[in-house]
Tab-separated table of C-alpha atoms and ligand atoms in Angstrom:
chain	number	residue	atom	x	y	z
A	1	UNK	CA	2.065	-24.884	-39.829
A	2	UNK	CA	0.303	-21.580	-38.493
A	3	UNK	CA	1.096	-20.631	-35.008
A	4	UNK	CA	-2.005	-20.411	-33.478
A	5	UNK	CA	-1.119	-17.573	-31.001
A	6	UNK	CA	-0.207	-14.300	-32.806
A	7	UNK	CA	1.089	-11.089	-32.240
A	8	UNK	CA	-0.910	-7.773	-33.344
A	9	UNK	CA	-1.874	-4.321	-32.278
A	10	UNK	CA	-5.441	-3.247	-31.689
A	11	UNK	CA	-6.580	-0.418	-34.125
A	12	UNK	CA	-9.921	0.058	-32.995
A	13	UNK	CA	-12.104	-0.762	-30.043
A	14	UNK	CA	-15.596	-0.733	-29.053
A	15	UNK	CA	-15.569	-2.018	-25.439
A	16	UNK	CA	-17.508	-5.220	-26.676
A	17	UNK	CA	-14.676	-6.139	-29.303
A	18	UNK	CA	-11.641	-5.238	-30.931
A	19	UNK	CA	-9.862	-5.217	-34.377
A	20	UNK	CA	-6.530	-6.044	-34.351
A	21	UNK	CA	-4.225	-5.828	-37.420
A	22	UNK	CA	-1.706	-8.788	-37.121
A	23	UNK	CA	2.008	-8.946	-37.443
A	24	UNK	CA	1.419	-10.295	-40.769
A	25	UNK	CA	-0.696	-7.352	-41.790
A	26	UNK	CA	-3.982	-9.225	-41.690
A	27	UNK	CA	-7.235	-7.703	-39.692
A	28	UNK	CA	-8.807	-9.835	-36.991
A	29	UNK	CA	-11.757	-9.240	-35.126
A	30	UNK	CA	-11.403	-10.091	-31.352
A	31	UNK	CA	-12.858	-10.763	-28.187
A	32	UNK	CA	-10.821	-11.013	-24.611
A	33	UNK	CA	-11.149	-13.552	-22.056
A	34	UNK	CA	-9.949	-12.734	-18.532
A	35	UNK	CA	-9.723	-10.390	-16.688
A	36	UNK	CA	-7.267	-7.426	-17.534
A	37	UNK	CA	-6.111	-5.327	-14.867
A	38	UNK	CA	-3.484	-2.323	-14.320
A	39	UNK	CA	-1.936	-1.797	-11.218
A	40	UNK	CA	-3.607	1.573	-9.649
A	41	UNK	CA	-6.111	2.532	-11.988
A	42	UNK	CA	-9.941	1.252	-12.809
A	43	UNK	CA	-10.941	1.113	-16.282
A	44	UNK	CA	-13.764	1.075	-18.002
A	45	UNK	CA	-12.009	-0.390	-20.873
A	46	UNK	CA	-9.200	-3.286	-20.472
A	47	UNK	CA	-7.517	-3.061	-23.779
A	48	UNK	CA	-7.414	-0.154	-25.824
A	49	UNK	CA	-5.889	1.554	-29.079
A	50	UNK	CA	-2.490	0.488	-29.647
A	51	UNK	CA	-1.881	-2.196	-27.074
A	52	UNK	CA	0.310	-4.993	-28.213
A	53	UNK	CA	-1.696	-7.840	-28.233
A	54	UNK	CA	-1.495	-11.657	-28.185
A	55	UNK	CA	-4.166	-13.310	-30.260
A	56	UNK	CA	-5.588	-16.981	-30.201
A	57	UNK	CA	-7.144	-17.434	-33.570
A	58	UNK	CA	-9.955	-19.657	-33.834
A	59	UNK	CA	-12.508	-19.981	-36.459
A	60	UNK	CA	-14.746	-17.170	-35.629
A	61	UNK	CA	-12.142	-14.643	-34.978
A	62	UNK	CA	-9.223	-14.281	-32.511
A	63	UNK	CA	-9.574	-13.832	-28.700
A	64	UNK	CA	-6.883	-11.744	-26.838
A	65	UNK	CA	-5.247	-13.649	-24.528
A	66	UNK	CA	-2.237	-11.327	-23.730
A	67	UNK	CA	-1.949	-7.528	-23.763
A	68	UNK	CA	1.933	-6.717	-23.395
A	69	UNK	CA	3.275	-4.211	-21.132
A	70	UNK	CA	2.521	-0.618	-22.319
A	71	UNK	CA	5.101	2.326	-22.753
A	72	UNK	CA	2.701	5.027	-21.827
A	73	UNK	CA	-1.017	5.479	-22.020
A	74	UNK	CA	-3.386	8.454	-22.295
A	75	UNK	CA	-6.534	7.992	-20.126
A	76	UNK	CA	-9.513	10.128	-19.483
A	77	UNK	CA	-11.791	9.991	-16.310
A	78	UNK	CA	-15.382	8.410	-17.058
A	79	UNK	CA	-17.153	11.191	-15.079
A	80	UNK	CA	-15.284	13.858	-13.195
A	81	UNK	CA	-17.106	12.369	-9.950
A	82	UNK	CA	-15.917	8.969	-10.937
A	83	UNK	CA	-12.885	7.096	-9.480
A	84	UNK	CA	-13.150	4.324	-13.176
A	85	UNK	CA	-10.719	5.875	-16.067
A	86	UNK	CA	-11.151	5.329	-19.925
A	87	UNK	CA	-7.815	4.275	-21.724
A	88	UNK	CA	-7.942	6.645	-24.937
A	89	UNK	CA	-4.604	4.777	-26.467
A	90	UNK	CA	-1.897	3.099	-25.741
A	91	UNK	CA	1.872	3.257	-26.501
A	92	UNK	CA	1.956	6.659	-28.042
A	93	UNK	CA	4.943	8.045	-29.912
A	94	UNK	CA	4.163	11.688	-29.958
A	95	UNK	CA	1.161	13.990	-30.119
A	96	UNK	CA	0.092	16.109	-32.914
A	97	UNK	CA	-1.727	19.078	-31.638
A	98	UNK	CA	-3.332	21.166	-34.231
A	99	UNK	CA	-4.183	25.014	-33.906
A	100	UNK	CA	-5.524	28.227	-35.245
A	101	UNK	CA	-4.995	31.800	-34.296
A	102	UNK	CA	-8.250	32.314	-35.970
A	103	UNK	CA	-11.025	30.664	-37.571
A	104	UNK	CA	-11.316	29.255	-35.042
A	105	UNK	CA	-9.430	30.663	-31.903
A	106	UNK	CA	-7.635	28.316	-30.610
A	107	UNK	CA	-7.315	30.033	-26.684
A	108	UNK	CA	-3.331	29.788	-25.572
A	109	UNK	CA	-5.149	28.054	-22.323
A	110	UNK	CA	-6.114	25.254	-24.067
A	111	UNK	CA	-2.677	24.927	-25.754
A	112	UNK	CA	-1.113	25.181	-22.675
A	113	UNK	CA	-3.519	22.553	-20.892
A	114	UNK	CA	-3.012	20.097	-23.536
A	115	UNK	CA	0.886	20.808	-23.346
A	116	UNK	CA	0.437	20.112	-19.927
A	117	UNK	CA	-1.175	17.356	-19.617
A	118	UNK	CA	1.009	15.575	-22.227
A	119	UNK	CA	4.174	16.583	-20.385
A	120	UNK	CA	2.555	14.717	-17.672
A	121	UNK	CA	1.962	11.093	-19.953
A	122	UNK	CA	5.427	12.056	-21.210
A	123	UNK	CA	4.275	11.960	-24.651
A	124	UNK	CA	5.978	14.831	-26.780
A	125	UNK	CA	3.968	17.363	-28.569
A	126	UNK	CA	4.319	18.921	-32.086
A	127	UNK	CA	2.253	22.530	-32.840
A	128	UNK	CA	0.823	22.856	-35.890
A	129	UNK	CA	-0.714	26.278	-37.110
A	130	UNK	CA	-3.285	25.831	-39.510
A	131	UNK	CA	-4.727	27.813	-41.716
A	132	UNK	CA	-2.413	30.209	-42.579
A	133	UNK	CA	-3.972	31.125	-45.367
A	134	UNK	CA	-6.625	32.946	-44.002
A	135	UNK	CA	-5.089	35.362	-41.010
A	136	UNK	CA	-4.650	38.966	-41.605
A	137	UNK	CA	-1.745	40.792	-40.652
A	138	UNK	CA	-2.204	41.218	-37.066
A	139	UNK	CA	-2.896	37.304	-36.962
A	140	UNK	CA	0.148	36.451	-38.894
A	141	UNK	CA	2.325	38.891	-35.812
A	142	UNK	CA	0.446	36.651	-33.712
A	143	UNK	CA	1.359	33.311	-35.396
A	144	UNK	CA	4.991	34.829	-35.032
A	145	UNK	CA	4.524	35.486	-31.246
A	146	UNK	CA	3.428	31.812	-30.692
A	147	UNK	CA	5.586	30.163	-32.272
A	148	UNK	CA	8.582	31.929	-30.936
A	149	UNK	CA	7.122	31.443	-27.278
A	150	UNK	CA	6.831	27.873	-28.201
A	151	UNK	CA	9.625	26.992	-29.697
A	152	UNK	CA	11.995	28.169	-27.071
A	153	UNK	CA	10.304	26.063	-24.241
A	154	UNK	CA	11.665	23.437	-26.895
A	155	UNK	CA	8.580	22.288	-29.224
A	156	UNK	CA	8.267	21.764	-32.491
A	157	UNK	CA	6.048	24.135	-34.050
A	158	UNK	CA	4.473	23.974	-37.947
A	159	UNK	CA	2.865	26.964	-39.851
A	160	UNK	CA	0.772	24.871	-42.192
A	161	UNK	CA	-2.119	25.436	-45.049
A	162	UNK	CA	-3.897	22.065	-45.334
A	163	UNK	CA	-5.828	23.985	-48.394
A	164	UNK	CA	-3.155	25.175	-50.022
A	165	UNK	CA	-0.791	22.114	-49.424
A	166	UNK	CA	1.693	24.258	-47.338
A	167	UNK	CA	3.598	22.880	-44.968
A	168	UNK	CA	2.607	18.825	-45.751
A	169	UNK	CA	5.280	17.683	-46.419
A	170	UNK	CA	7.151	18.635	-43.208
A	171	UNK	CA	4.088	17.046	-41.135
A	172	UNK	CA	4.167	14.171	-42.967
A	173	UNK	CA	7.713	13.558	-42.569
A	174	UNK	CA	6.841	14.554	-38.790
A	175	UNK	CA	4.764	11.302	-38.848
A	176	UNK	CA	6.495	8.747	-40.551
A	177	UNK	CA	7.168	5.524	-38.317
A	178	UNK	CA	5.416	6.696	-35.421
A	179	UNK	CA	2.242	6.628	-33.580
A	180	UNK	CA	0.976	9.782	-33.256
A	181	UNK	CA	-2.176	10.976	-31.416
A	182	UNK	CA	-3.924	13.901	-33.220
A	183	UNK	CA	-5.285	16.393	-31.327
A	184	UNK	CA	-6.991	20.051	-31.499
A	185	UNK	CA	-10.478	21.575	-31.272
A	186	UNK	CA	-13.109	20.818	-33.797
A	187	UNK	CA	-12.714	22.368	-37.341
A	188	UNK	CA	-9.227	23.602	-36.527
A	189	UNK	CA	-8.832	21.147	-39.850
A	190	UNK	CA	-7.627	18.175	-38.603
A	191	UNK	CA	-9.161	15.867	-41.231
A	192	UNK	CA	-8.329	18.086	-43.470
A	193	UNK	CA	-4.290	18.305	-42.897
A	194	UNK	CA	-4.525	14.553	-42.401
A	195	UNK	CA	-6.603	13.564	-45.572
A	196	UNK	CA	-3.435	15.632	-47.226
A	197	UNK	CA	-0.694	13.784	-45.629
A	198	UNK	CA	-2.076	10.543	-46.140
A	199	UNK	CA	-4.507	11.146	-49.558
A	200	UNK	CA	-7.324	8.184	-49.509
A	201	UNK	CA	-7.463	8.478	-45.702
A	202	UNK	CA	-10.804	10.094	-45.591
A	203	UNK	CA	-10.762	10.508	-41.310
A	204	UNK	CA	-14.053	11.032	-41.279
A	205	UNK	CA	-15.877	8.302	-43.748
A	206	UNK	CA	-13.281	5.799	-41.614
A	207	UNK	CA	-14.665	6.987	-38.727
A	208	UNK	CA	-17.681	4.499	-38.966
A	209	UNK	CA	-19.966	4.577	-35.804
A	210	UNK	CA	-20.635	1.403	-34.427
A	211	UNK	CA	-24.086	0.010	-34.672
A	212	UNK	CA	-23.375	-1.640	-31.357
A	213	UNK	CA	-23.080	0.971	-29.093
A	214	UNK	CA	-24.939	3.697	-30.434
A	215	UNK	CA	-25.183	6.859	-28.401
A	216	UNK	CA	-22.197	9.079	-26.852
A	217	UNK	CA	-20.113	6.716	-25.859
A	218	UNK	CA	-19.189	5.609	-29.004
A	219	UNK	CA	-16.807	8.606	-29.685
A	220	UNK	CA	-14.839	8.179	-27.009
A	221	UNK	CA	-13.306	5.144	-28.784
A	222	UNK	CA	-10.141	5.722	-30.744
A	223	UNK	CA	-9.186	4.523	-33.815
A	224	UNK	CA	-5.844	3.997	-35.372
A	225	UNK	CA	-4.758	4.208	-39.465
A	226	UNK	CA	-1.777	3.470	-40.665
A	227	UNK	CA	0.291	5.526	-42.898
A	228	UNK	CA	1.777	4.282	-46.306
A	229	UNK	CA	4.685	6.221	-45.074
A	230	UNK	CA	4.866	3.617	-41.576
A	231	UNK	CA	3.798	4.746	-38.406
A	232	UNK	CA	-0.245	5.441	-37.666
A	233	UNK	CA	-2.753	8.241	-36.712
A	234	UNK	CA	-4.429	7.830	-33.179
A	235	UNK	CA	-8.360	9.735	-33.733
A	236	UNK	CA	-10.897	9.863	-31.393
A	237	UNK	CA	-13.300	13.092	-30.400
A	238	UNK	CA	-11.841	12.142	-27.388
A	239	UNK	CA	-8.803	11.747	-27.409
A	240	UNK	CA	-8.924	15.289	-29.751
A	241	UNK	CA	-9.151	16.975	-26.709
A	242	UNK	CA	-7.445	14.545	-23.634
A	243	UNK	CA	-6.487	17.932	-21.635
A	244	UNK	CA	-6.220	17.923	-18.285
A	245	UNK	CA	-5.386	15.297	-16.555
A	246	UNK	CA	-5.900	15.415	-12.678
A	247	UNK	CA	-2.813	17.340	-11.498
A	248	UNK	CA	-2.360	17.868	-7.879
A	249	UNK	CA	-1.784	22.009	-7.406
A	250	UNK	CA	1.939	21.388	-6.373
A	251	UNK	CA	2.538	19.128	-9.656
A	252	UNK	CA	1.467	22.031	-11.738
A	253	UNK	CA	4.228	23.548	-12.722
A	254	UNK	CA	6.702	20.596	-13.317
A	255	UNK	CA	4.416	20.718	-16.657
A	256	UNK	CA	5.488	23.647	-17.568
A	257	UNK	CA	9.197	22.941	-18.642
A	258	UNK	CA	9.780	26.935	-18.729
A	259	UNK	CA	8.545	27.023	-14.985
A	260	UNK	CA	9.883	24.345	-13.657
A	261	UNK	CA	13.435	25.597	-15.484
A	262	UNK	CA	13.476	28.574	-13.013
A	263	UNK	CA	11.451	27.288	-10.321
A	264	UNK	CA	14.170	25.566	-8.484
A	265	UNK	CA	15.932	29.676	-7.237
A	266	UNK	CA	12.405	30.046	-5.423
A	267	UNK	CA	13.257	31.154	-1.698
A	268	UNK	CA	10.582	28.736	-0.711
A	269	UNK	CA	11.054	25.426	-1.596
A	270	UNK	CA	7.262	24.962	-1.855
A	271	UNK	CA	6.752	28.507	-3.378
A	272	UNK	CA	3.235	28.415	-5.494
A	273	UNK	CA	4.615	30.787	-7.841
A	274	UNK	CA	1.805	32.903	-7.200
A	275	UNK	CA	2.502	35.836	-4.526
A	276	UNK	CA	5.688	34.712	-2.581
A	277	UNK	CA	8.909	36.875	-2.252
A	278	UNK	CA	12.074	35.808	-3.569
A	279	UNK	CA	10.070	33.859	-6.738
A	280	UNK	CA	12.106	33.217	-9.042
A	281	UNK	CA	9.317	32.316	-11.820
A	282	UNK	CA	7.723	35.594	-10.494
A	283	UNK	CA	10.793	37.511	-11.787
A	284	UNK	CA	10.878	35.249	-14.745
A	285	UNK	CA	7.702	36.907	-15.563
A	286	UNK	CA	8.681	40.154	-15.307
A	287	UNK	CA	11.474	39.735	-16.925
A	288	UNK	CA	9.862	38.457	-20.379
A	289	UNK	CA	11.753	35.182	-19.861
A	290	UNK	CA	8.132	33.028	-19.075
A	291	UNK	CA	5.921	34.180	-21.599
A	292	UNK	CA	2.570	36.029	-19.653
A	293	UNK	CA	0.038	33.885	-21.779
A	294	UNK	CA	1.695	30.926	-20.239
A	295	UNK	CA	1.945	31.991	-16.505
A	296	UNK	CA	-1.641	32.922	-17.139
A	297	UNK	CA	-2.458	29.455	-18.072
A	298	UNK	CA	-0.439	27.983	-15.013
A	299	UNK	CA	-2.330	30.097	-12.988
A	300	UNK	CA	-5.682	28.926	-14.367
A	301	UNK	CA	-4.720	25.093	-13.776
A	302	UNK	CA	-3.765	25.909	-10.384
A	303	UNK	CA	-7.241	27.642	-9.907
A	304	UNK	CA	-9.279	24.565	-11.553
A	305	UNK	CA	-7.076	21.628	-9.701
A	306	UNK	CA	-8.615	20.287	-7.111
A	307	UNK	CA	-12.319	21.394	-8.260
A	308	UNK	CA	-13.278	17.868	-9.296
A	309	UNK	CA	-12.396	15.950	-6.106
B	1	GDP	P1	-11.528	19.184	-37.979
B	1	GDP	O1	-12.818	19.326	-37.255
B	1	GDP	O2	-10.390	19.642	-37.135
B	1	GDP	O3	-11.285	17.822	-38.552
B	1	GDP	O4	-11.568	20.223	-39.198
B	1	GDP	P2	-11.856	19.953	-40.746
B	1	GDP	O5	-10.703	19.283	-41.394
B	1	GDP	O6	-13.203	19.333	-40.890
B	1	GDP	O7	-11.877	21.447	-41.303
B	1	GDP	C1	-12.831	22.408	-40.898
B	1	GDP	C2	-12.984	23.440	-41.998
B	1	GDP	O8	-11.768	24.182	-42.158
B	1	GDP	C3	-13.270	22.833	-43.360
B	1	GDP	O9	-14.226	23.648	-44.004
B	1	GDP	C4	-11.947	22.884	-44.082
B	1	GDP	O10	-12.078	22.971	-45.466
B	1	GDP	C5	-11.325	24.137	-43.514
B	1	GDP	N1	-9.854	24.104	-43.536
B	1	GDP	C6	-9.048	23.123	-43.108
B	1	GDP	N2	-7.750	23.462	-43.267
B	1	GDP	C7	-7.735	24.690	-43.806
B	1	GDP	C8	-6.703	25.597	-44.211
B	1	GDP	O11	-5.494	25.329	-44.120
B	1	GDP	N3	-7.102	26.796	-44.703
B	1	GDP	C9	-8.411	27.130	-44.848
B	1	GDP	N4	-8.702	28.316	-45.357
B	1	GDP	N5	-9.409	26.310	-44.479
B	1	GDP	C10	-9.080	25.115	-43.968
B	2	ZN	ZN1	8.220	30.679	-7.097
């Protein structure tokens, strides 16, 4: 006989109801009964993308009963005034940021931010430079530059085509059997890479609005697909662009792996890596050893923390 309790993971929610794809591979449609509550945080949303769910089937869809413990979770503050948090997703694998030196710029401060903030889930991030095709020579020294900064704080970084079909393969096998959030500014060509790793996945046509909950909210709502390959994509225009979550100043630079490395020979043991004598990220600086782009970025996190509250 059927167990009537199931096990699934939810690959899309609207805040009203969910659609969970079942152990068995089926798709449910559910509703939740109870209350759902984290310890610490206020949500606006109790269950979200990629929670492990147990489901009571009944005749008109399944209700989640259960959601298990999660791993990680990215969330996203309603309203920068407001104390209530969004969960974007839920048990997250790794991050997939995408980026362009040009067409369009794709600021090191907003790489860094996103870096950042994703040291701070603990979620690991991969680079990916798009659109090689298009950059000039000065762009490709550029491309160089980045991904040699990158790549020695330790992250994986991609030069990729989508157009061309450069570069796939290694993002696909990047992707296989794990749940990756994809990230990156609008037309950095996000859909586009994807809809080549994973041909029939049109992003976009998947990316049905909900007649529900029409208006802005909607897009805040993640969606997962799974890849023939195993493993799924985690899209949302929010989650896109998750940067920044609320750091306090002194937290800072234990995002930055680089900065943190050296920050530990500081004469002052709560040096702000700013001004101080005897800083030891300070000489770092000087030195070449922390890249300027990035100390320029710490520097602009320290500025904006603490702006919000
Ligand atoms: P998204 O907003 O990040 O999903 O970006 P899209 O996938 O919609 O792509 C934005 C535009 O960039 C589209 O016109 C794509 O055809 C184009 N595009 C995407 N990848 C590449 C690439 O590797 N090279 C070039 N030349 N154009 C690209
Ligand atoms: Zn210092």
């Amino acid at each position: 006989m059927k167990s009537l309790m199931q096990k699934g993971i939810v690959v899309k929610s609207t805040g009203s109801w969910y659609i969970v794809r079942m152990d068995n591979g089926e798709i449910v449609e559910c509703r939740i009964r109870g209350r759902f509550r984290i310890e610490g945080i206020r949500t606006t949303n109790p269950v979200a993308v990629g929670d492990c769910v147990v489901v009571e089937m009944g005749t008109e869809g399944g209700v989640i009963t259960e959601i298990e413990p999660r791993k990680n979770y990215i969330i996203r503050k309603s309203t920068n005034l407001s104390k209530e948090s969004h969960i974007l997703a839920a048990n997250v694998d790794q991050a997939l940021l995408v980026v362009t030196v040009n067409h369009p710029v794709t600021s090191t401060v907003f790489i860094d931010r996103f870096l950042a903030s994703a040291e701070a889930y603990n979620i690991p991030t991969l680079i990916v430079f798009n659109k090689v095709d298009l950059y000039d020579e000065e762009e490709q020294a550029m491309l160089g530059g980045l991904m040699a900064i990158y790549r020695k704080i330790g992250y994986t970084c991609l030069a990729v085509s989508a157009v061309r079909d450069e570069g796939v393969d290694e993002v696909r096998k990047i992707l296989n059997g794990k749940v990756t959030v994809l990230s990156g500014l609008s037309g950095v060509g996000k859909s586009t890479l994807i809809n080549r790793v994973e041909p029939g996945l049109d992003l976009k046509t998947a990316m049905i609005s909900d007649a529900h909950d029409s208006g802005k909210h909607t897009t805040t709502f993640a969606e997962m697909f799974p890849l023939t390959g195993g493993g799924s994509i985690i899209d949302t225009p929010g989650v896109r662009s998750f940067g920044v979550v609320d750091m306090k100043k002194e937290e800072i630079s234990h995002f930055f792996p680089e900065i943190f490395a050296c920050a530990g020979e500081c004469r002052f043991y709560n040096c702000t890596h700013t001004h101080e004598p005897g800083c030891a990220v300070l000489e770092a600086v000087e030195a070449g050893e922390v890249s300027e782009s990035r100390y320029a970025s710490y520097l602009s996190m320290l500025e904006e923390s603490g702006k919000y509250r």
